[in-house]
Coordinates of C-alpha atoms and ligand atoms in Angstrom, one line a residue:
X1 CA 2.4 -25.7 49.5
X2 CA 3.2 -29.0 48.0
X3 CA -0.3 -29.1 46.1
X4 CA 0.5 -26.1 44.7
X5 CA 4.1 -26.7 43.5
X6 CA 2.5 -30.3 42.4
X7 CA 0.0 -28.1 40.0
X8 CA 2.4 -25.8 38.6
X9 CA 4.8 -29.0 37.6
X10 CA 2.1 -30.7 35.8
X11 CA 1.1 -27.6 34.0
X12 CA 4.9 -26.6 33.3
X13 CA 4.9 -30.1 30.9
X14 CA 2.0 -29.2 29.0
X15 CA 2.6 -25.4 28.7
X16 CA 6.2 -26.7 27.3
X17 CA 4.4 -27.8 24.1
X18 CA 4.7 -24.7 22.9
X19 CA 8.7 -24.9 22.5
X20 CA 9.8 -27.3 19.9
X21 CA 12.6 -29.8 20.4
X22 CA 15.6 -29.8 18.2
X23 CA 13.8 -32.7 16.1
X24 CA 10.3 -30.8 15.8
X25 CA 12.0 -28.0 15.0
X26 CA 13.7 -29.4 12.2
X27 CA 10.8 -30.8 10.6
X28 CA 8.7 -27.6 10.8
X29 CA 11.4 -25.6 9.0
X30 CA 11.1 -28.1 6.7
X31 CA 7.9 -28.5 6.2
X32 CA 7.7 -24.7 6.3
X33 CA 10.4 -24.1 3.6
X34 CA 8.9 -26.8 1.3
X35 CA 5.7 -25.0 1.0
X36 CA 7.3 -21.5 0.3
X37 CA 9.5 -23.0 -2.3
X38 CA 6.7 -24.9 -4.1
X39 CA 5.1 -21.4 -3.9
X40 CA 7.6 -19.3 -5.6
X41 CA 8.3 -22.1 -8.0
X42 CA 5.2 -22.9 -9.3
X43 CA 4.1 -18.8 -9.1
X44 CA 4.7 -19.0 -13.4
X45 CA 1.9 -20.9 -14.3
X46 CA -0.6 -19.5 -11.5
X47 CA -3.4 -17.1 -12.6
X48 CA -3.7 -14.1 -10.6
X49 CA -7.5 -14.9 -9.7
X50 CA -9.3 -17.9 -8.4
X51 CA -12.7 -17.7 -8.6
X52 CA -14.0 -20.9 -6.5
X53 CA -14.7 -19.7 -3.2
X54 CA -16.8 -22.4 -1.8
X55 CA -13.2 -23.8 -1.0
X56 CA -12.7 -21.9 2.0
X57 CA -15.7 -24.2 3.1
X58 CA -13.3 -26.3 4.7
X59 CA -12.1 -24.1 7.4
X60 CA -15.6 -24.7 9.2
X61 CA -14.0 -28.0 10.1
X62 CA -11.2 -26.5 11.8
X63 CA -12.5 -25.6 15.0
X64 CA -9.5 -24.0 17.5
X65 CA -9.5 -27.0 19.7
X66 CA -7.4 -28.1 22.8
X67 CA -5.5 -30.3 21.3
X68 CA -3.1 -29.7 18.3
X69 CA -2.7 -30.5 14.6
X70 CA 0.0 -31.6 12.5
X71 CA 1.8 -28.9 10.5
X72 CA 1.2 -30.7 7.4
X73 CA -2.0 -31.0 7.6
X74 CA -2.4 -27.1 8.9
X75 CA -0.4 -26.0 5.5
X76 CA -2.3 -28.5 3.2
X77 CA -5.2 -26.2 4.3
X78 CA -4.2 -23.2 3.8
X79 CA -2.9 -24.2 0.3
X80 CA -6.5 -25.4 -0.3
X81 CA -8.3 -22.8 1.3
X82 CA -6.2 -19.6 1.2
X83 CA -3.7 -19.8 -1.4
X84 CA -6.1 -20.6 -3.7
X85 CA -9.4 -18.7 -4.0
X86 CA -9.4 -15.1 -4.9
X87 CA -7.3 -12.2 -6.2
X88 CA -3.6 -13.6 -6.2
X89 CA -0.9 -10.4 -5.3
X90 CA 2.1 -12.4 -5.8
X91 CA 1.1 -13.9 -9.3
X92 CA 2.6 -11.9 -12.1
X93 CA -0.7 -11.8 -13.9
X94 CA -2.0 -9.3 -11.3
X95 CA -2.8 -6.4 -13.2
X96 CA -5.5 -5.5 -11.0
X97 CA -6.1 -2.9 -8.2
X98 CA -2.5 -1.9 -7.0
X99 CA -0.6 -5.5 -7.3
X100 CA 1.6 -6.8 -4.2
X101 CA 4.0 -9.3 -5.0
X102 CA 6.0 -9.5 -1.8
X103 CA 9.7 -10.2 -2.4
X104 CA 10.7 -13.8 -0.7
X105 CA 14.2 -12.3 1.2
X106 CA 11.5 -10.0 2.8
X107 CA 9.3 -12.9 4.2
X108 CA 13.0 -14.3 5.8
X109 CA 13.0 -10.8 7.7
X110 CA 9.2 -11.5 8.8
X111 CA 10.3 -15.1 9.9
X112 CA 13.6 -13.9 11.6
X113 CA 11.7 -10.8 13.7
X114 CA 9.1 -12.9 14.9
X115 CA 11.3 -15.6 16.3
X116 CA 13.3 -13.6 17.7
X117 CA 10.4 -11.5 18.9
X118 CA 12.4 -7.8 19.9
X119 CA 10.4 -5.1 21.3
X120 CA 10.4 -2.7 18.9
X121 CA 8.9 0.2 20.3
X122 CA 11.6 1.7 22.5
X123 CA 15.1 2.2 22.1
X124 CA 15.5 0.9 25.8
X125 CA 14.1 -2.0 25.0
X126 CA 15.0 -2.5 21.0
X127 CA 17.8 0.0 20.4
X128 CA 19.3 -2.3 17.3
X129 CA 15.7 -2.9 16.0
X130 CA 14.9 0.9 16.9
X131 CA 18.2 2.2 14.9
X132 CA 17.3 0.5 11.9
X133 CA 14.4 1.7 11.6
X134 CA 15.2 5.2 12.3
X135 CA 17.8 4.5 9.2
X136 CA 15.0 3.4 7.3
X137 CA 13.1 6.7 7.8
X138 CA 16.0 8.6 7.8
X139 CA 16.6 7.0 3.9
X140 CA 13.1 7.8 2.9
X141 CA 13.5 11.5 4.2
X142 CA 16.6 11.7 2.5
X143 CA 15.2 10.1 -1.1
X144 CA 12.7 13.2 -0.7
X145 CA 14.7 15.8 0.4
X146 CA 13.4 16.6 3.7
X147 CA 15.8 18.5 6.1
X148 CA 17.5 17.2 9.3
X149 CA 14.5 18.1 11.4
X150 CA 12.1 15.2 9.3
X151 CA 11.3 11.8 10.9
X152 CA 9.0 9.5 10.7
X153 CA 7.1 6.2 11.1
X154 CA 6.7 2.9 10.0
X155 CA 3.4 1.8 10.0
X156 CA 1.2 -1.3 8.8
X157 CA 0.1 0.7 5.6
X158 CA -1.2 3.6 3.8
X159 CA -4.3 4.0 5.5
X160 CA -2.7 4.1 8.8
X161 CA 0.1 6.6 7.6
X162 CA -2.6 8.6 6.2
X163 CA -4.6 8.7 9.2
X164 CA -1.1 9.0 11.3
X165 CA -0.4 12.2 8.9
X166 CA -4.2 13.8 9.0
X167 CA -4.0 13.7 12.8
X168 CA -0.6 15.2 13.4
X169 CA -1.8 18.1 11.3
X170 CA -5.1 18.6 13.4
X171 CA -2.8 18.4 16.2
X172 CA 0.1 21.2 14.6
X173 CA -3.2 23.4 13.3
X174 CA -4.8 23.1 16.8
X175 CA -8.4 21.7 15.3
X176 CA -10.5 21.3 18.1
X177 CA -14.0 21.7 19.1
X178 CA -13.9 25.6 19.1
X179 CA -13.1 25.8 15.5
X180 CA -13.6 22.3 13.6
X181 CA -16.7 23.5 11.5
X182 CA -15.1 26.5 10.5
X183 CA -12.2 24.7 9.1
X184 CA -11.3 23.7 5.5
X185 CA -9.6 20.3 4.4
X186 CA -8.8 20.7 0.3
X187 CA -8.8 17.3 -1.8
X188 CA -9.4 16.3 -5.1
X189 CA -11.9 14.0 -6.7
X190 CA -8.8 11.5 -7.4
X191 CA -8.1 11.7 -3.4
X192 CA -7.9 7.9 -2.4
X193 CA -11.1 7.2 -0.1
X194 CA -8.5 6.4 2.6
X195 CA -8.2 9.7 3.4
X196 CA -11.9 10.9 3.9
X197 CA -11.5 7.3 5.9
X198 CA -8.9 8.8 8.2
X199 CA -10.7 12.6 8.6
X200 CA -13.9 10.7 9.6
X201 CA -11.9 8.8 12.4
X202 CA -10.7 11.6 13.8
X203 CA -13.7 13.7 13.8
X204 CA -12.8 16.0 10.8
X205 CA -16.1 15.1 8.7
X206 CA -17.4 18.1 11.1
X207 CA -15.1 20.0 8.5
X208 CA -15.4 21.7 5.5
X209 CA -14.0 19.6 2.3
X210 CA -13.7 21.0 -0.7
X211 CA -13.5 19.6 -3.6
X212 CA -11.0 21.4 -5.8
X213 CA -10.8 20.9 -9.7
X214 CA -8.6 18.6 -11.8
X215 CA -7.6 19.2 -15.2
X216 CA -7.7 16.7 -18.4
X217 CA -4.8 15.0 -16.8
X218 CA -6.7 14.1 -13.5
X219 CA -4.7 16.6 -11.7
X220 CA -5.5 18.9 -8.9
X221 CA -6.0 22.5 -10.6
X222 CA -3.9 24.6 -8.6
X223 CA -5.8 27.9 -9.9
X224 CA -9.3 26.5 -8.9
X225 CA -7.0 25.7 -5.6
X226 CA -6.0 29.3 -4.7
X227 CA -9.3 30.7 -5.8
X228 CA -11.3 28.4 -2.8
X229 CA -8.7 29.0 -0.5
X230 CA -8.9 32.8 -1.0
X231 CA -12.7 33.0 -1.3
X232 CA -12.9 30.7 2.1
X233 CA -9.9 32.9 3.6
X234 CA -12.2 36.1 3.0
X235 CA -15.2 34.3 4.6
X236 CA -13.4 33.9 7.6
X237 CA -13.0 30.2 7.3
X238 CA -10.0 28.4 8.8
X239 CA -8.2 26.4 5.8
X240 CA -5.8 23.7 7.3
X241 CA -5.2 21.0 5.1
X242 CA -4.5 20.3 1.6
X243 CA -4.0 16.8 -0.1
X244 CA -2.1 15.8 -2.8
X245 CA -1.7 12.8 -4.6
X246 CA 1.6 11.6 -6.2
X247 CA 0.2 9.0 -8.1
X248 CA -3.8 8.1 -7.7
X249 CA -4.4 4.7 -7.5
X250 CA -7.4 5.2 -10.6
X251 CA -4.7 6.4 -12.9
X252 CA -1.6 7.2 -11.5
X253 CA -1.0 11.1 -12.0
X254 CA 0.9 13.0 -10.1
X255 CA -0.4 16.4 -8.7
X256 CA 1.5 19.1 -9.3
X257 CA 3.4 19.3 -6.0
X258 CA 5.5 22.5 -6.3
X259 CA 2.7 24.8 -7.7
X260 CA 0.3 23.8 -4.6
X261 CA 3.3 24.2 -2.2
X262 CA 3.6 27.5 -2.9
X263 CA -0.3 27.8 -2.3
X264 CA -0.1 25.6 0.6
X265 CA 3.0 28.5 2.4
X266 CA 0.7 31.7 1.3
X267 CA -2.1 30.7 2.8
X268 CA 0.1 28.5 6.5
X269 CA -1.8 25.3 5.3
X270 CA -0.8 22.0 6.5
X271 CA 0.5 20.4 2.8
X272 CA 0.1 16.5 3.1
X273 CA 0.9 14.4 0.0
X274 CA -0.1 10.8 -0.5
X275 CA 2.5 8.6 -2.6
X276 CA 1.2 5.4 -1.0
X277 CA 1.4 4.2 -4.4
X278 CA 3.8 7.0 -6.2
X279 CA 6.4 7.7 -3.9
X280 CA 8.8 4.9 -5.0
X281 CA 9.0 6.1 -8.5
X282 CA 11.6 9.3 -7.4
X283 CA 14.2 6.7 -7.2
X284 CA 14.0 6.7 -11.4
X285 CA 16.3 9.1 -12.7
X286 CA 13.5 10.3 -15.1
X287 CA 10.5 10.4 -13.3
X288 CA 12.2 12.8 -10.6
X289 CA 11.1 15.9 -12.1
X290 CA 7.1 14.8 -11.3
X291 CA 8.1 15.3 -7.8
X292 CA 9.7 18.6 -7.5
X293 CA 8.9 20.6 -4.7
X294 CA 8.0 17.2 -2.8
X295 CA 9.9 18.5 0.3
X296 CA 8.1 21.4 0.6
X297 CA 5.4 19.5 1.9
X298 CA 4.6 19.1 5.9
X299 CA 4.0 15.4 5.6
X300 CA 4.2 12.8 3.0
X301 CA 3.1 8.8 3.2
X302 CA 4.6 6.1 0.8
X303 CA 3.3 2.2 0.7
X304 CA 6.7 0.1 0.9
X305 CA 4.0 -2.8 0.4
X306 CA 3.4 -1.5 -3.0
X307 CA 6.2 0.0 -5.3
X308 CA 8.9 -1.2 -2.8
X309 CA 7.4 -5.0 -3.5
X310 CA 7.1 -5.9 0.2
X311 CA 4.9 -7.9 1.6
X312 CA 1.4 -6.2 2.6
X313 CA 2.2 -4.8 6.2
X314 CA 4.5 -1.8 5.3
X315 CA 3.1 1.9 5.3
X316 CA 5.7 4.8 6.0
X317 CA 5.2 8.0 7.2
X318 CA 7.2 11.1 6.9
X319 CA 7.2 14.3 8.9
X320 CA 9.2 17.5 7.9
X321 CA 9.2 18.8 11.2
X322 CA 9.6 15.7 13.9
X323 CA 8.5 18.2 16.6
X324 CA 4.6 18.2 15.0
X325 CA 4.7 13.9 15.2
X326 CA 6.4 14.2 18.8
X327 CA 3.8 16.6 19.7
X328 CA 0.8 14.3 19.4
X329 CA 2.5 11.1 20.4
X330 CA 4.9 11.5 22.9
X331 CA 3.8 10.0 26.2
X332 CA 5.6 9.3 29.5
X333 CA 4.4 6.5 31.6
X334 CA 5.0 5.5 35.1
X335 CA 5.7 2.1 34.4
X336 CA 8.3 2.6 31.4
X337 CA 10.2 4.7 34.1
X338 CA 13.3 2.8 33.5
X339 CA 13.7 3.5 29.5
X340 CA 14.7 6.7 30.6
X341 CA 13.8 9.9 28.9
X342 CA 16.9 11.6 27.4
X343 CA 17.9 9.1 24.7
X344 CA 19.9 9.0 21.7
X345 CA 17.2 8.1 19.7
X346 CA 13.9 8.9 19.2
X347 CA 11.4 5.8 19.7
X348 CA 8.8 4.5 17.4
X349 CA 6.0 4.6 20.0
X350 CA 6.8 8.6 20.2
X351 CA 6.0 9.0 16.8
X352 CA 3.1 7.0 15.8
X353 CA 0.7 5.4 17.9
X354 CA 1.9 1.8 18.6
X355 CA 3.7 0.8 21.5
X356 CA 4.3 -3.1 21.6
X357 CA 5.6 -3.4 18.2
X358 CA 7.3 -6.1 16.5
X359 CA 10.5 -5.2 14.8
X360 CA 8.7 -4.4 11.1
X361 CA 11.5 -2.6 10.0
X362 CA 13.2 -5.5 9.5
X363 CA 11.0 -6.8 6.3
X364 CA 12.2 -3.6 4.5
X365 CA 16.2 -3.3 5.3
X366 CA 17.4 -6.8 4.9
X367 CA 15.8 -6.9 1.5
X368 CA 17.7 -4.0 0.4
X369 CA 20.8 -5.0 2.0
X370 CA 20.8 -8.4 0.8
X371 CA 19.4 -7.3 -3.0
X372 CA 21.2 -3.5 -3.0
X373 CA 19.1 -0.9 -4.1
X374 CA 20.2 -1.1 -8.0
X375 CA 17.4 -3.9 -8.4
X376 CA 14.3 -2.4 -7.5
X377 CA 15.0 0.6 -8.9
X378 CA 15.4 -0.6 -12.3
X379 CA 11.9 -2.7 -11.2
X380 CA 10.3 0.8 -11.1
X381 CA 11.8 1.6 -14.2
X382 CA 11.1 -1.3 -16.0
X383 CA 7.6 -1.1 -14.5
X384 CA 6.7 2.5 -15.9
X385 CA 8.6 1.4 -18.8
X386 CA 6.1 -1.5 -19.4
X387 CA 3.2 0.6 -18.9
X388 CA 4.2 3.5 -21.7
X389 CA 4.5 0.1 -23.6
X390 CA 1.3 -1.4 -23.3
X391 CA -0.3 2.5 -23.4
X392 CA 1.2 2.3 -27.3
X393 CA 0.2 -1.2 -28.4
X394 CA -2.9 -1.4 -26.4
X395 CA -4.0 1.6 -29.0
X396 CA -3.6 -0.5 -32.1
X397 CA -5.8 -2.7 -30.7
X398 CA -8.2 -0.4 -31.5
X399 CA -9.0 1.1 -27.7
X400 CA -9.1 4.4 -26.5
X401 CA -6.7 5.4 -23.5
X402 CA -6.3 7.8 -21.1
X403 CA -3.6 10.0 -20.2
X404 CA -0.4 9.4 -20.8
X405 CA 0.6 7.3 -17.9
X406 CA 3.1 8.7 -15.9
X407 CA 3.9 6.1 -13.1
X408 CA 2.5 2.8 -13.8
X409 CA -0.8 2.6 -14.5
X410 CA -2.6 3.1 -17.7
X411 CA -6.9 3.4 -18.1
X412 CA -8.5 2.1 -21.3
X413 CA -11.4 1.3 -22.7
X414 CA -13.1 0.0 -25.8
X415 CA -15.5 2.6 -27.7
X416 CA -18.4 1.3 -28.9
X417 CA -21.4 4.1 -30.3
X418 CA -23.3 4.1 -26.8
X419 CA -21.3 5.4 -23.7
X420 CA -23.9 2.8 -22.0
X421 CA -23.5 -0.1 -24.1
X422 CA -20.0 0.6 -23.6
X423 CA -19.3 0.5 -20.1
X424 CA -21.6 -2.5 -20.0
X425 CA -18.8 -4.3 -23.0
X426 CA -15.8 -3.0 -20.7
X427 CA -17.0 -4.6 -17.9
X428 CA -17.5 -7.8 -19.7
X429 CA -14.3 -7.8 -21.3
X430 CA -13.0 -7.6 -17.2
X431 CA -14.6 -10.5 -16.4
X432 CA -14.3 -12.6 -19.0
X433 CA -10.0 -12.2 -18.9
X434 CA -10.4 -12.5 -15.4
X435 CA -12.3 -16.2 -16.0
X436 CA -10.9 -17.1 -19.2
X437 CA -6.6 -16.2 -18.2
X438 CA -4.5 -16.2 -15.6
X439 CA -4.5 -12.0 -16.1
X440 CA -6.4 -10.5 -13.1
X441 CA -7.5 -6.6 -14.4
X442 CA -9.6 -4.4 -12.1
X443 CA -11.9 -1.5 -13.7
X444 CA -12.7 2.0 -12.5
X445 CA -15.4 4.3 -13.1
X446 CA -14.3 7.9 -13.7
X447 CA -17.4 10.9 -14.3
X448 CA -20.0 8.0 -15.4
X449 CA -17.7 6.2 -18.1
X450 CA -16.3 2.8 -17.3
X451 CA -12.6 2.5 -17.8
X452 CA -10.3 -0.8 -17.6
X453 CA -7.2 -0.3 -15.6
X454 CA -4.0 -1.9 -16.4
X455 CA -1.3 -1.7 -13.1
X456 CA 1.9 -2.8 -13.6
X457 CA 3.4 -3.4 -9.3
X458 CA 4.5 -6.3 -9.1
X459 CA 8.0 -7.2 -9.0
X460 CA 7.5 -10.3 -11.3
X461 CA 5.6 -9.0 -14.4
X462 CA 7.7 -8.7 -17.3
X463 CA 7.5 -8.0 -20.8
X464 CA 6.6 -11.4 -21.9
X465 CA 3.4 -11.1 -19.5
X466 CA 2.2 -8.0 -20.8
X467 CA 2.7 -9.3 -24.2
X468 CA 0.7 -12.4 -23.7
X469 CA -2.0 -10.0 -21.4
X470 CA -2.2 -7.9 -25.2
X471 CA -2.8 -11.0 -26.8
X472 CA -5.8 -12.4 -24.6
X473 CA -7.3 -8.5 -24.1
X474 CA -7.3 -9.1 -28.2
X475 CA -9.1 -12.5 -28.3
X476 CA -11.4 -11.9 -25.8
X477 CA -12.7 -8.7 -27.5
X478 CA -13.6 -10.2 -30.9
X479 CA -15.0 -12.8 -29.0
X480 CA -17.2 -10.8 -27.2
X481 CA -18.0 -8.8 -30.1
X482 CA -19.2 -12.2 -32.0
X483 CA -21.2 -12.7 -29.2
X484 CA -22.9 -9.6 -29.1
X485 CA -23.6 -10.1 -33.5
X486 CA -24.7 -13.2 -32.9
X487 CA -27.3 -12.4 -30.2
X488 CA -28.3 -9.0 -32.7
X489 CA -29.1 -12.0 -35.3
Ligands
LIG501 C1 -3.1 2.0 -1.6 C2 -3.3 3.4 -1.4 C3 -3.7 3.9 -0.2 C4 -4.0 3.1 1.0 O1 -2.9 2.4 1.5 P1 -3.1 0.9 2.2 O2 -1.7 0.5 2.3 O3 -3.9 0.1 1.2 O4 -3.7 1.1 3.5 C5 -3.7 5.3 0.0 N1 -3.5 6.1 -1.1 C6 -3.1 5.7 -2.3 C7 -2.8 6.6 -3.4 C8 -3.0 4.3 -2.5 O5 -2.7 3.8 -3.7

């Protein structure tokens, strides 16, 4: 008995290592705040792209050991290895992709929910943590007009709302192995890959997916919709599913949500609508209208990691009817016998398939407590804003655009007499800003032509950034041009 309590005391001081005293403590947060506030202050003069990558050669000499390292030298590493090769979300010269940013008061929330470490799965166990986010969803469903009967989820992005969303319609449809090849999934060639992601997952590639039409504009033709469904209908096909976009992530348009909700009630389909990017943008009083008829459908995911400027880890899913999410997730377990079953609220963990969950709602509401909501909504607005800007100038510049941007992307490209030559010259002209600035641009590749994207997300790029971006997509143009005479001659 004595050997044993002799083992347990020895092991006690070393396992206590993990808890800081009040003077390691101190020094951490120090240490800890010093490097986040050399990293928002120097984030100006960053470039959004590093492109040495041998640097993260360094972490082969960090082997997870027994014994410890300083903190110092743990975030001197990660400067060096991680903050500094590759694309860079939080710089405001990331134009590229869909740009992060991550707001700072949102990386407190992160800091405070993991000290404080609340289970954030049940309302038993988390009821504070477990209301808030229910008031988050609750806000969401309310920004999109969804009835009392909506809820939600709060997930660790898109893909995982998507996949949440796909799955709780196979579920409400009643998919299964008696009728999964006869069924019919409607998308778009504009559908972000995500999705076919989350219908493999779950089995649904044994569907049928159509591919419906899209006009000038990039958006889903609702005529070539109705048509499929009615031909597939007659065939005795099971159609179950159609996806919208509200803003694609290649060019930001917006589907036409209220025409294909009408389609989507004739014909008793599932209507799922992916705003990852987009959804944000109903918060401007002008771009509302794009929108219309967004509560009409069954389910809808936004990105808070992307047009709320969070930090990447925030997806949100919403469900018109909570009964279809219940459905599929509820679960009663032996063990969790004391949480009790009639409570107040409904639990994350019955309406998305986490249970242990860390308190992620947090990283969204104290940022718009602390900020209020006026700020990021005039972000969004300044952001589209910018965009309708740079669509105007980047045209006396002599390249050819796209449509109209609607959200906050814009596609452009410069003409030369070869559509060949051409993409080859576009794809250059990425590369060389991305080597020769601190822009970062990403390019996409729409029916065989090669289009630069410009994507105006994050919270920090301004006017002055876009202006100075105009001016280097300028130089590096004629340069490349002179390069291309001078190899001719
Ligand atoms: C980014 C994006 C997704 C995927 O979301 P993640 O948060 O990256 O998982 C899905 N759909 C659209 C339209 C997106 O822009």
């Amino acid at each position: 008995m004595d050997s044993l309590k002799e083992r347990i005391v020895r092991l006690e001081s070393s396992a206590n290592r993990l808890e800081p005293d009040k003077d390691q403590l101190e020094s951490w947060n120090r240490s800890a705040t010093s490097y986040g506030s050399s990293f928002i202050q120097t984030i100006q003069e960053q470039a959004a792209f590093g492109a040495d990558y041998s640097v993260i050669d360094q972490l082969d000499h960090f082997p997870i050991q027994a014994t410890g390292r300083s903190l110092e030298e743990l975030i001197r590493t990660l400067q060096e290895t991680v903050d500094t090769p590759g694309v860079r979300p939080a710089m405001p010269g990331h134009l590229g992709y869909i740009p992060g940013g991550g707001v700072y008061s949102s990386a407190l929330a992160d800091y405070i929910s993991a000290f404080t470490d609340h289970f954030a799965g049940m309302y038993f166990a988390g009821p504070g943590a477990v209301k808030i986010e229910n008031q988050l969803i609750k806000w969401m469903c309310d920004l999109i007009g969804y009835p009392q009967t909506a809820f939600g989820n709060l997930p660790s992005g898109g893909s995982i709302a998507n996949l949440t969303a796909i799955a709780t319609a196979r579920h409400a449809k009643a998919v299964n192995s008696t009728n999964v090849r006869r069924s019919v999934v409607y998308m778009t060639k504009q559908t972000h890959h995500c999705v076919h992601k989350a219908l493999r997952i779950l089995g649904l590639d044994e569907c049928v997916w159509r591919d419906v039409g899209i006009d000038e504009d990039f958006k889903m033709n609702v005529e070539d919709l109705g048509a499929q469904l009615q031909a597939d209908r007659e065939e005795g096909l099971n159609p179950f599913l159609i996806v919208a976009s509200a803003g694609t992530t290649d060019v930001g348009s917006v589907d036409p949500i209220d025409a294909i909700a009408a389609v989507a009630e004739q014909y008793q389909c599932w209507f799922h609508i992916d705003a990852a990017y987009g959804g944000f943008f109903i918060l401007v009083d002008e771009l509302k209208p794009l929108f219309k008829g967004i509560e009409r459908a069954d389910s809808v995911v936004m990105d808070p990691h992307k047009t709320l400027f969070l930090p990447y880890g925030s997806g949100a899913l919403l469900v018109k009817d909570r009964s279809a999410l219940l459905n599929l997730h509820r679960y009663q377990a032996n063990y969790l016998q004391d949480a009790g079953d009639r409570n107040p609220y409904i639990s994350p963990a019955e309406a998305g398939p986490e249970l242990t969950k860390h308190f992620r709602g947090l990283r969204m509401w104290l940022p718009l407590q602390l900020h209020g909501l006026a700020p990021f909504t005039a972000c969004l607005e300044e952001k589209w804003l910018l965009t309708l800007y740079f669509y105007q100038r980047v045209q006396d510049l002599g390249f050819l655009v796209g449509p109209k941007p609607e959200l906050s992307v814009c596609i452009y490209r410069y003409e030369l007499d070869k559509q060949e030559q051409a993409n080859t010259f576009n794809l250059d002209l990425s590369h060389r800003i991305r080597e020769n600035s601190t822009y970062f641009i990403s390019t996409t590749t729409i029916a065989g032509v090669v289009w630069l994207r410009l994507a105006v997300a994050n919270f920090r790029t301004h006017l002055s950034h876009i202006d100075e971006y105009l001016e280097v997509l300028q130089q590096e143009v004629q340069q490349l041009l002179a390069s291309q005479c001078s190899v001719k001659i």
